[in-house]
Coordinates of C-alpha atoms (C1' of nucleotides) in Angstrom, one line a residue:
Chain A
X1 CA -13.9 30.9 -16.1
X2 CA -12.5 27.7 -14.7
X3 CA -9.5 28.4 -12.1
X4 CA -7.5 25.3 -14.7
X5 CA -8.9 27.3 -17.7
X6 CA -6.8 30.4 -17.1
X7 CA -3.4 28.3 -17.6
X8 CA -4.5 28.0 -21.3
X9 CA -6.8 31.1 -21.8
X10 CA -2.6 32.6 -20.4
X11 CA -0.9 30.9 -23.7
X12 CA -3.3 31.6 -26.0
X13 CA -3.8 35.6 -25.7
X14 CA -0.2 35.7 -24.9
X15 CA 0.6 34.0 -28.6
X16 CA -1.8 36.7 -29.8
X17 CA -0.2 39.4 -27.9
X18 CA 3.2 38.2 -29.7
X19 CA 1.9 38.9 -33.3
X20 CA 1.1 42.2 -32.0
X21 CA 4.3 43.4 -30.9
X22 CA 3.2 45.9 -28.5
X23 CA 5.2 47.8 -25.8
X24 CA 4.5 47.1 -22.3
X25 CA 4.0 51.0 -21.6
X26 CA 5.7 53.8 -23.8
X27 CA 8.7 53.6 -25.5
X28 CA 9.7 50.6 -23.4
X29 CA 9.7 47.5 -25.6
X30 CA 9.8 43.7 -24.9
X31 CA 13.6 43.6 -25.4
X32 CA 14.4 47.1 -23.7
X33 CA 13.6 46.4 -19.9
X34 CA 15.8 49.1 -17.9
X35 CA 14.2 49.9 -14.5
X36 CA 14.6 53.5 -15.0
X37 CA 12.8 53.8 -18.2
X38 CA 10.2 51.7 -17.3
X39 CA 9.3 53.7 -13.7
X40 CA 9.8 56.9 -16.0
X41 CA 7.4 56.1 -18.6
X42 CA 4.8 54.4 -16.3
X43 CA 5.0 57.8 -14.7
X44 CA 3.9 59.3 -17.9
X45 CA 1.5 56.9 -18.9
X46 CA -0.9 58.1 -16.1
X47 CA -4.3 58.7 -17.1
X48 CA -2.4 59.0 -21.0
X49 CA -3.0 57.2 -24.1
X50 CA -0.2 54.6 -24.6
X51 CA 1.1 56.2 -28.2
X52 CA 1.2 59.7 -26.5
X53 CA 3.5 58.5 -23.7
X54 CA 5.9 56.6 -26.0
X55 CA 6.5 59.8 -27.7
X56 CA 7.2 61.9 -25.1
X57 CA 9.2 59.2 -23.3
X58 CA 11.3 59.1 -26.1
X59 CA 11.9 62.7 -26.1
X60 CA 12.6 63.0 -22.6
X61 CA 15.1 59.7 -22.3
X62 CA 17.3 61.1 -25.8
X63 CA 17.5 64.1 -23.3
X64 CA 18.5 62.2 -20.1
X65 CA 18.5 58.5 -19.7
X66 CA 19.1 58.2 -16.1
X67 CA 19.0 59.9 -12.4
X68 CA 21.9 62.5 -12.7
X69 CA 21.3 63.3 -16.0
X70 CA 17.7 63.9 -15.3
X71 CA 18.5 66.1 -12.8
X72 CA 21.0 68.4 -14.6
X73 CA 17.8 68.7 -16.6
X74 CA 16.0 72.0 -15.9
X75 CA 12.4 71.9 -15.2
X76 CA 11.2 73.7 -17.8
X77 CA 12.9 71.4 -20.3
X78 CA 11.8 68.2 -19.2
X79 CA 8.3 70.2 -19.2
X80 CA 8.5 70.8 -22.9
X81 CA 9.6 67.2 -23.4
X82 CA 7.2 65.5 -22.0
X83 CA 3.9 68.3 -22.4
X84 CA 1.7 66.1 -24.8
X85 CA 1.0 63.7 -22.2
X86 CA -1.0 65.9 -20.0
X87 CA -0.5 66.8 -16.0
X88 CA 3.2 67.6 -17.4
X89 CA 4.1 70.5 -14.6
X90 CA 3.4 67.6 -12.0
X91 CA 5.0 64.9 -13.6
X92 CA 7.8 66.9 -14.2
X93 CA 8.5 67.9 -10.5
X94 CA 7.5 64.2 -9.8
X95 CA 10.4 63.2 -12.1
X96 CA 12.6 65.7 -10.6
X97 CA 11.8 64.6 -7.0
X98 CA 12.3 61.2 -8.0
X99 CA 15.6 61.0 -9.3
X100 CA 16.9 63.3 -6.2
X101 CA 15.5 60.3 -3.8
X102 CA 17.2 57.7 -6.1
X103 CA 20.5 59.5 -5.8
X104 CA 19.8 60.2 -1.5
X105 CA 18.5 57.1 -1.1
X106 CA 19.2 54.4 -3.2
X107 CA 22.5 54.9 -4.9
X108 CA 21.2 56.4 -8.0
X109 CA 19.6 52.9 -8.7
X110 CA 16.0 52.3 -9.2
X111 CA 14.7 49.9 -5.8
X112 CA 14.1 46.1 -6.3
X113 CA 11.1 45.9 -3.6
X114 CA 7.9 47.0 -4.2
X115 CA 8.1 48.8 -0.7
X116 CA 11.2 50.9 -1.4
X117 CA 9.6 51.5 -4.3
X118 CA 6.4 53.0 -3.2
X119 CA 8.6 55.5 -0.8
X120 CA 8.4 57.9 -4.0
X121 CA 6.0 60.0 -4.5
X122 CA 4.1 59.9 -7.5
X123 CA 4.7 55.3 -7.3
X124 CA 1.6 54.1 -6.8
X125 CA 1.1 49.7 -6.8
X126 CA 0.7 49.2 -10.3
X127 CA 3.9 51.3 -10.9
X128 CA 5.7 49.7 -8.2
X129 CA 4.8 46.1 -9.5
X130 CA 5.5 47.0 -13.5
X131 CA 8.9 48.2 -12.6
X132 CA 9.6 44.9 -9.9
X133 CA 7.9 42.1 -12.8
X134 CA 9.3 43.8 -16.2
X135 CA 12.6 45.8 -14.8
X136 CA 13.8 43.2 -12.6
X137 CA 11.9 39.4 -13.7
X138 CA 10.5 39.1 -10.6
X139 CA 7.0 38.1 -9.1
X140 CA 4.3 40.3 -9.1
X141 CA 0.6 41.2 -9.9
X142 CA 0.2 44.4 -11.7
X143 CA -3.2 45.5 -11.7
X144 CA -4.1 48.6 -13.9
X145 CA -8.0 49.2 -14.9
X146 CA -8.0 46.7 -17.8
X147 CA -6.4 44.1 -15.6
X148 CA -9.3 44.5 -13.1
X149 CA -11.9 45.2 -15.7
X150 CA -10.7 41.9 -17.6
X151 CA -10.0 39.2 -14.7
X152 CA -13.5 40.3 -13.7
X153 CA -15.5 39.9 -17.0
X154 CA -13.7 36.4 -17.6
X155 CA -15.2 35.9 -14.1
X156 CA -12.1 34.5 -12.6
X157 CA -12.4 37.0 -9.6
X158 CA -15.2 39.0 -8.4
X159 CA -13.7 42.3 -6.8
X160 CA -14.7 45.9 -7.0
X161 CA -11.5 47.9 -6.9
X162 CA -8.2 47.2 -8.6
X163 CA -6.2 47.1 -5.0
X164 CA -8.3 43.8 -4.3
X165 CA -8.2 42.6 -7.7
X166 CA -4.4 42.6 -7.0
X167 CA -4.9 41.0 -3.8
X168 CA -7.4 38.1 -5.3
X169 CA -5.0 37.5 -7.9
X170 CA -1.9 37.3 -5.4
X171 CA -4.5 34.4 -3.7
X172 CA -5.9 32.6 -6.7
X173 CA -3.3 32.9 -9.6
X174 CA -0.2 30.3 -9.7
X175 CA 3.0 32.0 -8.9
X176 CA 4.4 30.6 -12.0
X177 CA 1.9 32.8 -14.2
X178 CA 2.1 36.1 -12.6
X179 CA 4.7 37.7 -15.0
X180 CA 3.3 36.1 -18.2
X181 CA -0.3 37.8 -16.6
X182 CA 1.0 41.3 -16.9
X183 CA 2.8 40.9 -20.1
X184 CA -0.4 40.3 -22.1
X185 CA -3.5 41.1 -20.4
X186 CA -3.1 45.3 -20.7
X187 CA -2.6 45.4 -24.5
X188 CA -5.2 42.2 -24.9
X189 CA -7.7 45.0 -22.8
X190 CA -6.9 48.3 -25.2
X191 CA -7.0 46.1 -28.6
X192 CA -10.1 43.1 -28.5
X193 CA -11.3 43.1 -24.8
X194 CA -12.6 46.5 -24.4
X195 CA -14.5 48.4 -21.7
X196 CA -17.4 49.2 -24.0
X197 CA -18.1 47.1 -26.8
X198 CA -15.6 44.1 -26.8
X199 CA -14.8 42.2 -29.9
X200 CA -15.8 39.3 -28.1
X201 CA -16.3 37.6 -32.1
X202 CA -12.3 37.8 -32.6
X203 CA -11.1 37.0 -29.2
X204 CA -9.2 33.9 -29.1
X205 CA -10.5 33.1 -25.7
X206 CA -13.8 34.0 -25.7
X207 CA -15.3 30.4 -25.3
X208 CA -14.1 30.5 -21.5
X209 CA -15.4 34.1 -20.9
X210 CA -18.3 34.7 -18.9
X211 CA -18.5 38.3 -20.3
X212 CA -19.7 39.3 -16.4
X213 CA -20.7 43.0 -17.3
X214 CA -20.4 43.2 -21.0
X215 CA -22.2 46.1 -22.3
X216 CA -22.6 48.0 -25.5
X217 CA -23.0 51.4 -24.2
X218 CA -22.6 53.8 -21.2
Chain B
dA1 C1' -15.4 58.4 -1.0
dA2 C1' -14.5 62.0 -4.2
dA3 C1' -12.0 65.7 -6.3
dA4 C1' -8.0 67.1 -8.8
dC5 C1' -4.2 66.9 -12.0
dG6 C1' -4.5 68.2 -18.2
dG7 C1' -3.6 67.8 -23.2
dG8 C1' -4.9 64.8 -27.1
dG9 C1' -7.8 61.9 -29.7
dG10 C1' -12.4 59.7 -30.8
dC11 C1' -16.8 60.5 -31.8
Chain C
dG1 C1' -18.0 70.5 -28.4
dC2 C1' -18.0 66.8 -25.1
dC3 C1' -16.1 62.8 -22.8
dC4 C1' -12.7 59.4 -21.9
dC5 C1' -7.8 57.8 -21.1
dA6 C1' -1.8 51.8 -19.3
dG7 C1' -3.2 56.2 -11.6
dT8 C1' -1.9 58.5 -7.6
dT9 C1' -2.3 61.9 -4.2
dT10 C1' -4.8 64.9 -1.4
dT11 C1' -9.1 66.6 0.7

DNA sequence: AAAACGGGGGC
DNA sequence: GCCCCAGTTTT
């Protein structure tokens, strides 16, 4: 792909992603964009299928929608809440831990930068820069694996890891497209652009795509 | 660089 | 039954 092809490939799949209606991760929705929810359910979404954490997110946040709360919480009950998702004993202390450092350290408010944000344990970069871009409308490149695995196939950027994918985007991508990038690209890489198998035939994009490691199988 | 964390869903 | 999944931390 042509660096002046991604401004349009940007509108187009975003138009698409529109129809879809999909939340950006969990129970968080378009519209809905507090900075504790988001961090929260990014939390959960680790290594979790998407419908899984909404569900539990939901449970958890009609329970306790913010630091205090969350820590009046005992353990074992945000444990239940949230147990679906997998790795729930250490999310749960991570929860736990994180909320105390938000009420220490930051005023019971969730951080604006992505380094006071990456000060708590279990906030890794794509965490950090979903909670800075969607919580907050600011700048940033948030790379999960279909982000990589995408920006690489259209052959945009060649990078092996996602840390230097977010690094080649920060380079290469216009400033002015780095919010609209994250907003579409994850649910466009679960639904039509997909690690195995891609419905390349229905992508609304597919005549700038290089399809740089397409495969049917593993 | 690689293991570990974990239950749920697809096949 | 087996393998993967919207990452991050620890060895």
């Amino acid at each position: 792909m042509r660096d002046r092809q991604i401004h349009a490939a940007v509108k187009i799949v975003k138009n698409t992603i529109r129809q879809w209606e999909e939340p950006i991760v969990g129970v968080v929705a378009r519209e809905s964009r507090d900075p504790f929810q988001i961090l929260i359910a990014c939390l959960l979404s680790l290594r979790t299928k998407d419908h899984t954490t909404a569900e539990a997110s939901q449970r958890l946040f009609s329970l306790a929608d913010n630091p205090a709360r969350m820590l009046k919480l005992p353990l074992k009950q945000v444990e239940h809440a949230i147990f679906p998702v997998g790795f729930y004993k250490t999310k749960a202390k991570q929860i736990h831990a994180i909320c105390q450092s938000l009420l220490e350290n930051f005023e019971g408010r969730v951080p604006r930068t992505i380094d006071e944000l990456l000060t708590l344990k279990g906030v890794g970069r794509k965490t950090a820069n979903l909670v800075v871009t969607v919580g907050y409308n600011k700048p940033g490149i948030c790379v999960d694996i279909h982000v990589h695995r995408i920006s690489n196939r259209w052959g945009y950027i060649q990078t092996k890891t996602p840390e230097e994918s977010e690094q080649a985007l920060r380079n290469k991508l216009p400033k002015k497209y780095w919010i609209q990038f994250n907003d579409w690209l994850v649910p466009y890489g679960q639904n039509l652009c997909r690690p195995v198998s891609p419905f390349c035939s229905q992508c609304p994009v597919s005549d700038y795509c290089d399809r740089v490691g397409v495969t049917t199988s593993r």
